[in-house]
PDB file of C-alpha atoms in Angstrom:
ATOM      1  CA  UNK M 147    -140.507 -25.345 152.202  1.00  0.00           C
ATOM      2  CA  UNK M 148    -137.138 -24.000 151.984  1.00  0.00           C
ATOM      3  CA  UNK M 149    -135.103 -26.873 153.860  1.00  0.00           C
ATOM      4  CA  UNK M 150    -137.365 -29.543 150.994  1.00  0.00           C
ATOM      5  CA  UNK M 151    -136.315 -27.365 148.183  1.00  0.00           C
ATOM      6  CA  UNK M 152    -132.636 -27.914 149.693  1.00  0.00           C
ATOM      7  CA  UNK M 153    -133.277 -31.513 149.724  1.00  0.00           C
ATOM      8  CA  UNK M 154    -134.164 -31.758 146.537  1.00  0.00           C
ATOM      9  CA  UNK M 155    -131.103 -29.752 145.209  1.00  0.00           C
ATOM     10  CA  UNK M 156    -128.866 -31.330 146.745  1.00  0.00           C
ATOM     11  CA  UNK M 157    -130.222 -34.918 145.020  1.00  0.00           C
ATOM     12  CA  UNK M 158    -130.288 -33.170 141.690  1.00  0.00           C
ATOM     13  CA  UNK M 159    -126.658 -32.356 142.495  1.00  0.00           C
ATOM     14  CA  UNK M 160    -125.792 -35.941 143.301  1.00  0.00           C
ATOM     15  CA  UNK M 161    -127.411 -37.334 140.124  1.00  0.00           C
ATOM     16  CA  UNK M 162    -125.629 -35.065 138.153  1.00  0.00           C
ATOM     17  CA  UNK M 163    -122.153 -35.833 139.678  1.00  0.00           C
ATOM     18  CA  UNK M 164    -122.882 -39.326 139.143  1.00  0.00           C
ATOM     19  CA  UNK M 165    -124.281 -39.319 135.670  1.00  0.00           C
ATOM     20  CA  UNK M 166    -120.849 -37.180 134.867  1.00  0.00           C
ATOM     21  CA  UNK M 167    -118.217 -39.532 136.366  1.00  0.00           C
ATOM     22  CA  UNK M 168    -119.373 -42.161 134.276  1.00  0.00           C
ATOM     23  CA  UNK M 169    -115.651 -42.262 133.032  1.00  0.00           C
ATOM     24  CA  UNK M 170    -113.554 -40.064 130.792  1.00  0.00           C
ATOM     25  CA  UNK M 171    -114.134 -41.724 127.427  1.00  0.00           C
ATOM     26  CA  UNK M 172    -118.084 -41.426 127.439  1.00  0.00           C
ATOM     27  CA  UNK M 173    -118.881 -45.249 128.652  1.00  0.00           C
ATOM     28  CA  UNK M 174    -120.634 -46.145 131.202  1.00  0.00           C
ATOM     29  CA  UNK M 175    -119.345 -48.530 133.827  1.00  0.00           C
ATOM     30  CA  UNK M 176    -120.827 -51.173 135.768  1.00  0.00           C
ATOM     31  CA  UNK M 177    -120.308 -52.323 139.304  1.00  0.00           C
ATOM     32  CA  UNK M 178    -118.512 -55.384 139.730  1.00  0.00           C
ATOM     33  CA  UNK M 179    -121.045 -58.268 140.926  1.00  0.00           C
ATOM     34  CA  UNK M 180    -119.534 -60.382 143.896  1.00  0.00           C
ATOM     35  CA  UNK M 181    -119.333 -64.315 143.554  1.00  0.00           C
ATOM     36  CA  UNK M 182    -119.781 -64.364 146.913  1.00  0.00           C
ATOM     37  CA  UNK M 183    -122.993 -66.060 148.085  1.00  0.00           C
ATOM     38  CA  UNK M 184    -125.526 -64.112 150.280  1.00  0.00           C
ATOM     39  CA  UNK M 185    -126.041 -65.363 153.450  1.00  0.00           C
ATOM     40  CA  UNK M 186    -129.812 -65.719 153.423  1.00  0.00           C
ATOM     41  CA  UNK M 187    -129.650 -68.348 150.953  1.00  0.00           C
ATOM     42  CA  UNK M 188    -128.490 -71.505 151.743  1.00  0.00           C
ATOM     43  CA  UNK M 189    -125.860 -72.480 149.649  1.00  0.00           C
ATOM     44  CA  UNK M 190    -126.900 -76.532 148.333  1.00  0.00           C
ATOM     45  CA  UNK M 191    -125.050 -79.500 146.732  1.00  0.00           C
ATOM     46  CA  UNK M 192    -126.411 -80.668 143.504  1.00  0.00           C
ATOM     47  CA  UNK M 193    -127.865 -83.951 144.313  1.00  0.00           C
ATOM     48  CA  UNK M 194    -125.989 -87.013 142.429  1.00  0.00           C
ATOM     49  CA  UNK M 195    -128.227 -88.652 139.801  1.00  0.00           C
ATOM     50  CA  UNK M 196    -129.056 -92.026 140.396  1.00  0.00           C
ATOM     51  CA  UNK M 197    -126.840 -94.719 137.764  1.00  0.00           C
ATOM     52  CA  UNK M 198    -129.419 -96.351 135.727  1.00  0.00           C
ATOM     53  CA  UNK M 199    -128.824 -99.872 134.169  1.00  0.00           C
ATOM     54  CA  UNK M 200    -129.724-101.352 130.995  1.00  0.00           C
ATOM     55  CA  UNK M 201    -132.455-104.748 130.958  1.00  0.00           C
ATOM     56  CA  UNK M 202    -130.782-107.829 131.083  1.00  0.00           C
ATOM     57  CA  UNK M 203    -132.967-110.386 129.810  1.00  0.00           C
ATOM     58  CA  UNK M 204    -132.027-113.886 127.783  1.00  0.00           C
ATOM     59  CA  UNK M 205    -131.041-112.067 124.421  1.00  0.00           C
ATOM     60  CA  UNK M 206    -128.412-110.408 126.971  1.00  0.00           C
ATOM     61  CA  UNK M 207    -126.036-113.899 126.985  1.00  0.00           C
ATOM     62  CA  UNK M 208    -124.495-115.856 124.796  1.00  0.00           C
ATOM     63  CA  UNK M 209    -124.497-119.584 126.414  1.00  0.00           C
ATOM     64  CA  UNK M 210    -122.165-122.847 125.668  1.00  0.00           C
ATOM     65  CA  UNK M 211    -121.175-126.041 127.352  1.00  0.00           C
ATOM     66  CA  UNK M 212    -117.473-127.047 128.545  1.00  0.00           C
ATOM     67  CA  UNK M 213    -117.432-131.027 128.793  1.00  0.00           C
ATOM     68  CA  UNK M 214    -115.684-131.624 132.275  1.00  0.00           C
ATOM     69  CA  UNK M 215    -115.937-135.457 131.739  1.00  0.00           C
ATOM     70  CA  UNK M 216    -117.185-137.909 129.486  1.00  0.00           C
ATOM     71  CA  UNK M 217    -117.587-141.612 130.149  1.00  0.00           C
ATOM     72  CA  UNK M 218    -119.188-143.491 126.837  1.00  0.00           C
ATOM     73  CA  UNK M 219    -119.928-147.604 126.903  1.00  0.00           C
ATOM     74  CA  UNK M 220    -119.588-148.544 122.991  1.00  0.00           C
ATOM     75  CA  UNK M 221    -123.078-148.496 121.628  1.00  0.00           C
ATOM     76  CA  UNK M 222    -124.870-147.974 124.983  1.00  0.00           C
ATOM     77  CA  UNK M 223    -124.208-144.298 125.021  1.00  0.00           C
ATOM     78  CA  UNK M 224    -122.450-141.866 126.823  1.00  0.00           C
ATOM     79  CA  UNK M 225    -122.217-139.968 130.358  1.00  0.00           C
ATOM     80  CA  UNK M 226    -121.688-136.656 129.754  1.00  0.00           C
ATOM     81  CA  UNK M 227    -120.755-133.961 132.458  1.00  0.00           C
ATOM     82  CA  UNK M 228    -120.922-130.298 131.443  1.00  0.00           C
ATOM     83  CA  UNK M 229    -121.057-126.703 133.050  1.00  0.00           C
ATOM     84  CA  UNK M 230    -122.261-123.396 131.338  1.00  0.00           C
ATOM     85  CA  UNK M 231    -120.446-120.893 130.145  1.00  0.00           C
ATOM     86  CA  UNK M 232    -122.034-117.952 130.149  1.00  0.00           C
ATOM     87  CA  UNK M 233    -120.877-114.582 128.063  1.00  0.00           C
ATOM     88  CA  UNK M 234    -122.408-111.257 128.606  1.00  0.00           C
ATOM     89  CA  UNK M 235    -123.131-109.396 125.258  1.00  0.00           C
ATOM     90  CA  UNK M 236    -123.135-105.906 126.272  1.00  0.00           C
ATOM     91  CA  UNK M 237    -120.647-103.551 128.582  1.00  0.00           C
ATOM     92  CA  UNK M 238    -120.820-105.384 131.921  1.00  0.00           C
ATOM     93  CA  UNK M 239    -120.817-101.753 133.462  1.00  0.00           C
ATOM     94  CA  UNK M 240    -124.812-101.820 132.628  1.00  0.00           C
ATOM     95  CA  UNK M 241    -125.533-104.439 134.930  1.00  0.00           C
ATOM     96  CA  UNK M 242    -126.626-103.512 138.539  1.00  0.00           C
ATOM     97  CA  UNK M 243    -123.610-104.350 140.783  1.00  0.00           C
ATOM     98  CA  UNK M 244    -126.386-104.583 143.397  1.00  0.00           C
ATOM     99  CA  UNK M 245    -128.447-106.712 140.941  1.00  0.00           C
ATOM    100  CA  UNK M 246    -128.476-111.000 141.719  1.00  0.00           C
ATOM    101  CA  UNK M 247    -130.011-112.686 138.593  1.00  0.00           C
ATOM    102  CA  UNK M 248    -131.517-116.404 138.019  1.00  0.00           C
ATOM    103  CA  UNK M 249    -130.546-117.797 134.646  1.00  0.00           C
ATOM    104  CA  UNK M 250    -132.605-120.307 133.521  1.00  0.00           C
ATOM    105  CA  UNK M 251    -131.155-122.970 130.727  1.00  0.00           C
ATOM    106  CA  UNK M 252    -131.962-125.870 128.922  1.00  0.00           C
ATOM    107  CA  UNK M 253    -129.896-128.370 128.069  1.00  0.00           C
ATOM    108  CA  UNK M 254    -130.551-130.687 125.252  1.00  0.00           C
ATOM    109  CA  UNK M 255    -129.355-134.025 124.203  1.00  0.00           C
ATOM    110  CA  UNK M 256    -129.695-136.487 126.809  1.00  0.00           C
ATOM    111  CA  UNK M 257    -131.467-139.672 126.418  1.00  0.00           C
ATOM    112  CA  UNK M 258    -134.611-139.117 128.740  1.00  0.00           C
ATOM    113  CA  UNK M 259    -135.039-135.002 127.311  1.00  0.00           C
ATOM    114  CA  UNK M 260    -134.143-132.049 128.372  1.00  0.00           C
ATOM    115  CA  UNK M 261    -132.478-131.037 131.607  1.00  0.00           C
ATOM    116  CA  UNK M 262    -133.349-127.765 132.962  1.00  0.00           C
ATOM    117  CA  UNK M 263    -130.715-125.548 134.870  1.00  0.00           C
ATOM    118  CA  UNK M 264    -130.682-122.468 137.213  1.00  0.00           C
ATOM    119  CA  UNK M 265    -127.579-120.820 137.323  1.00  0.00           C
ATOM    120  CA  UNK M 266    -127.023-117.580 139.770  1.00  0.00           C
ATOM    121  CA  UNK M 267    -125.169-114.151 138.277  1.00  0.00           C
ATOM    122  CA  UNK M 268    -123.964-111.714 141.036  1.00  0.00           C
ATOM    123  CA  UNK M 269    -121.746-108.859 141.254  1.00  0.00           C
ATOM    124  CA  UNK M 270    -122.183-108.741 137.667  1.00  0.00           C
ATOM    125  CA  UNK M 271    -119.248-111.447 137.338  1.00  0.00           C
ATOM    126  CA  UNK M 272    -119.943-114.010 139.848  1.00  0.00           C
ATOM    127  CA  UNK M 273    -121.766-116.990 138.391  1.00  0.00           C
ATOM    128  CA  UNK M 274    -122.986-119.928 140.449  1.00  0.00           C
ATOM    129  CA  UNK M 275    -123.995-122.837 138.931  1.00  0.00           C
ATOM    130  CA  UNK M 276    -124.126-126.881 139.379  1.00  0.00           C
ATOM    131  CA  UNK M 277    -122.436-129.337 136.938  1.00  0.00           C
ATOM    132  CA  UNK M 278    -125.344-131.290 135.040  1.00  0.00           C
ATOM    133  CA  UNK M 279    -124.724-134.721 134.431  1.00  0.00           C
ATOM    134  CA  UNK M 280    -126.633-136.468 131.194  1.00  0.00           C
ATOM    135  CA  UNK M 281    -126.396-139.870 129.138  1.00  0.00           C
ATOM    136  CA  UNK M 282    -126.347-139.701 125.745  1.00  0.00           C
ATOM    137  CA  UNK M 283    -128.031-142.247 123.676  1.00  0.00           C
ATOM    138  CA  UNK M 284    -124.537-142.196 121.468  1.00  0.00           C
ATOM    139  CA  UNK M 285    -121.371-140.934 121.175  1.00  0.00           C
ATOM    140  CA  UNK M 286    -122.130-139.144 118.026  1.00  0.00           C
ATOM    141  CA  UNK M 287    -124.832-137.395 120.205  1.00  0.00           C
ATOM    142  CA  UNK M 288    -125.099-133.528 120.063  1.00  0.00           C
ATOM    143  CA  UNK M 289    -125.147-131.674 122.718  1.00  0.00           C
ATOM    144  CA  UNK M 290    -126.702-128.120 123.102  1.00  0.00           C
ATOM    145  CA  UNK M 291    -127.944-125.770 125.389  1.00  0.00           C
ATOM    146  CA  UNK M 292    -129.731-122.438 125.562  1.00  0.00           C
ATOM    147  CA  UNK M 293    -131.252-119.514 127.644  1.00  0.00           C
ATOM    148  CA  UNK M 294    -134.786-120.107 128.674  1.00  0.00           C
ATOM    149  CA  UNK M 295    -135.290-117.231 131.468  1.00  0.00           C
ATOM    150  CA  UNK M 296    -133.636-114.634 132.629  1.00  0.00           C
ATOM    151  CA  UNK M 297    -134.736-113.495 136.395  1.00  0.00           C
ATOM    152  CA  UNK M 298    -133.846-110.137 138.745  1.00  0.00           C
ATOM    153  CA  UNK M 299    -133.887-111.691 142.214  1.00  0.00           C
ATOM    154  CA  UNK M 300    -136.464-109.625 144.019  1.00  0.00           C
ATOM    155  CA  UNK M 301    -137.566-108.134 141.130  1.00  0.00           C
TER     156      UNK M 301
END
C-alpha cells in the first residue's frame, strides 16, 4: 500500500508541474502538430476529374455555301458547284477532341430538289466533306443550304 500511495504522489506531482509551466504570462500553450504524414496511412493523389463537353447538335453551326464554279447555258440554267462552310457557334474547347461527328445538310435549289450531304467534323477542326454539284433551273436561282442532323460517331 505504501509503494501505490508513492505512485500516486508522484503523478499528482507531475500534473501539478505541468499544469504550472503552462508559461509565465498565464496562457496555455499547445503542442505544435507535425505536417508530416503518418506512415500507416497511405498518402493518395486526388484523382483528376474527367473534362466534360457541352452537346453539339444542329443549333451548334452556322452553315453557308462557297461557289467553287459555276457554268450557266443562257436560259437553260446553271451548273453550280459548292462546298459547306461550316462555323461553330460556341467555344470550340467544348467539343470532345476525341469526338468524330456526321453533319447532315440539305442543300436547296437545284432543278430536280434537294441534295442531301454528309459532311465529317474531327478533332474539333477537321471537316471532311465532298463538293456537291447541282443545276439550277436559272441563273437568278437561289441557292441555300441548312443543317438537317447532327451525329456523334459511335454515339
Amino acid at each position: 500500500m505504501g509503494s501505490a500511495a508513492a505512485v500516486v504522489m508522484a503523478v499528482i506531482a507531475t500534473g501539478a508541474v505541468v499544469v504550472h509551466s503552462d508559461g509565465d504570462d498565464g496562457k496555455r500553450t499547445t503542442a505544435a502538430r507535425s505536417s508530416t504524414p503518418r506512415a500507416d496511412i497511405p498518402a493518395t493523389a486526388p484523382e483528376a476529374a474527367e473534362p466534360t463537353y457541352g452537346t453539339v447538335n444542329s443549333a451548334s453551326f452556322a452553315i453557308d455555301l462557297k461557289t467553287t464554279s459555276r457554268q450557266c447555258f443562257g436560259s437553260a440554267g446553271c451548273n453550280v458547284t459548292v462546298e459547306p462552310e461550316l462555323t461553330y457557334l460556341g467555344d470550340s474547347d467544348g467539343i470532345d477532341p476525341d469526338a468524330v461527328f456526321d453533319i447532315t445538310y440539305e442543300i436547296h435549289g437545284d432543278e430536280s430538289g434537294s441534295v442531301i450531304e454528309t459532311a465529317e467534323l474531327s478533332d474539333r477542326t477537321s471537316l471532311k466533306y465532298s463538293e456537291s454539284m447541282i443545276s439550277t433551273a436559272s441563273a437568278s436561282t437561289e441557292v441555300s443550304v441548312e443543317i438537317t442532323d447532327v451525329t456523334q460517331q459511335g454515339g
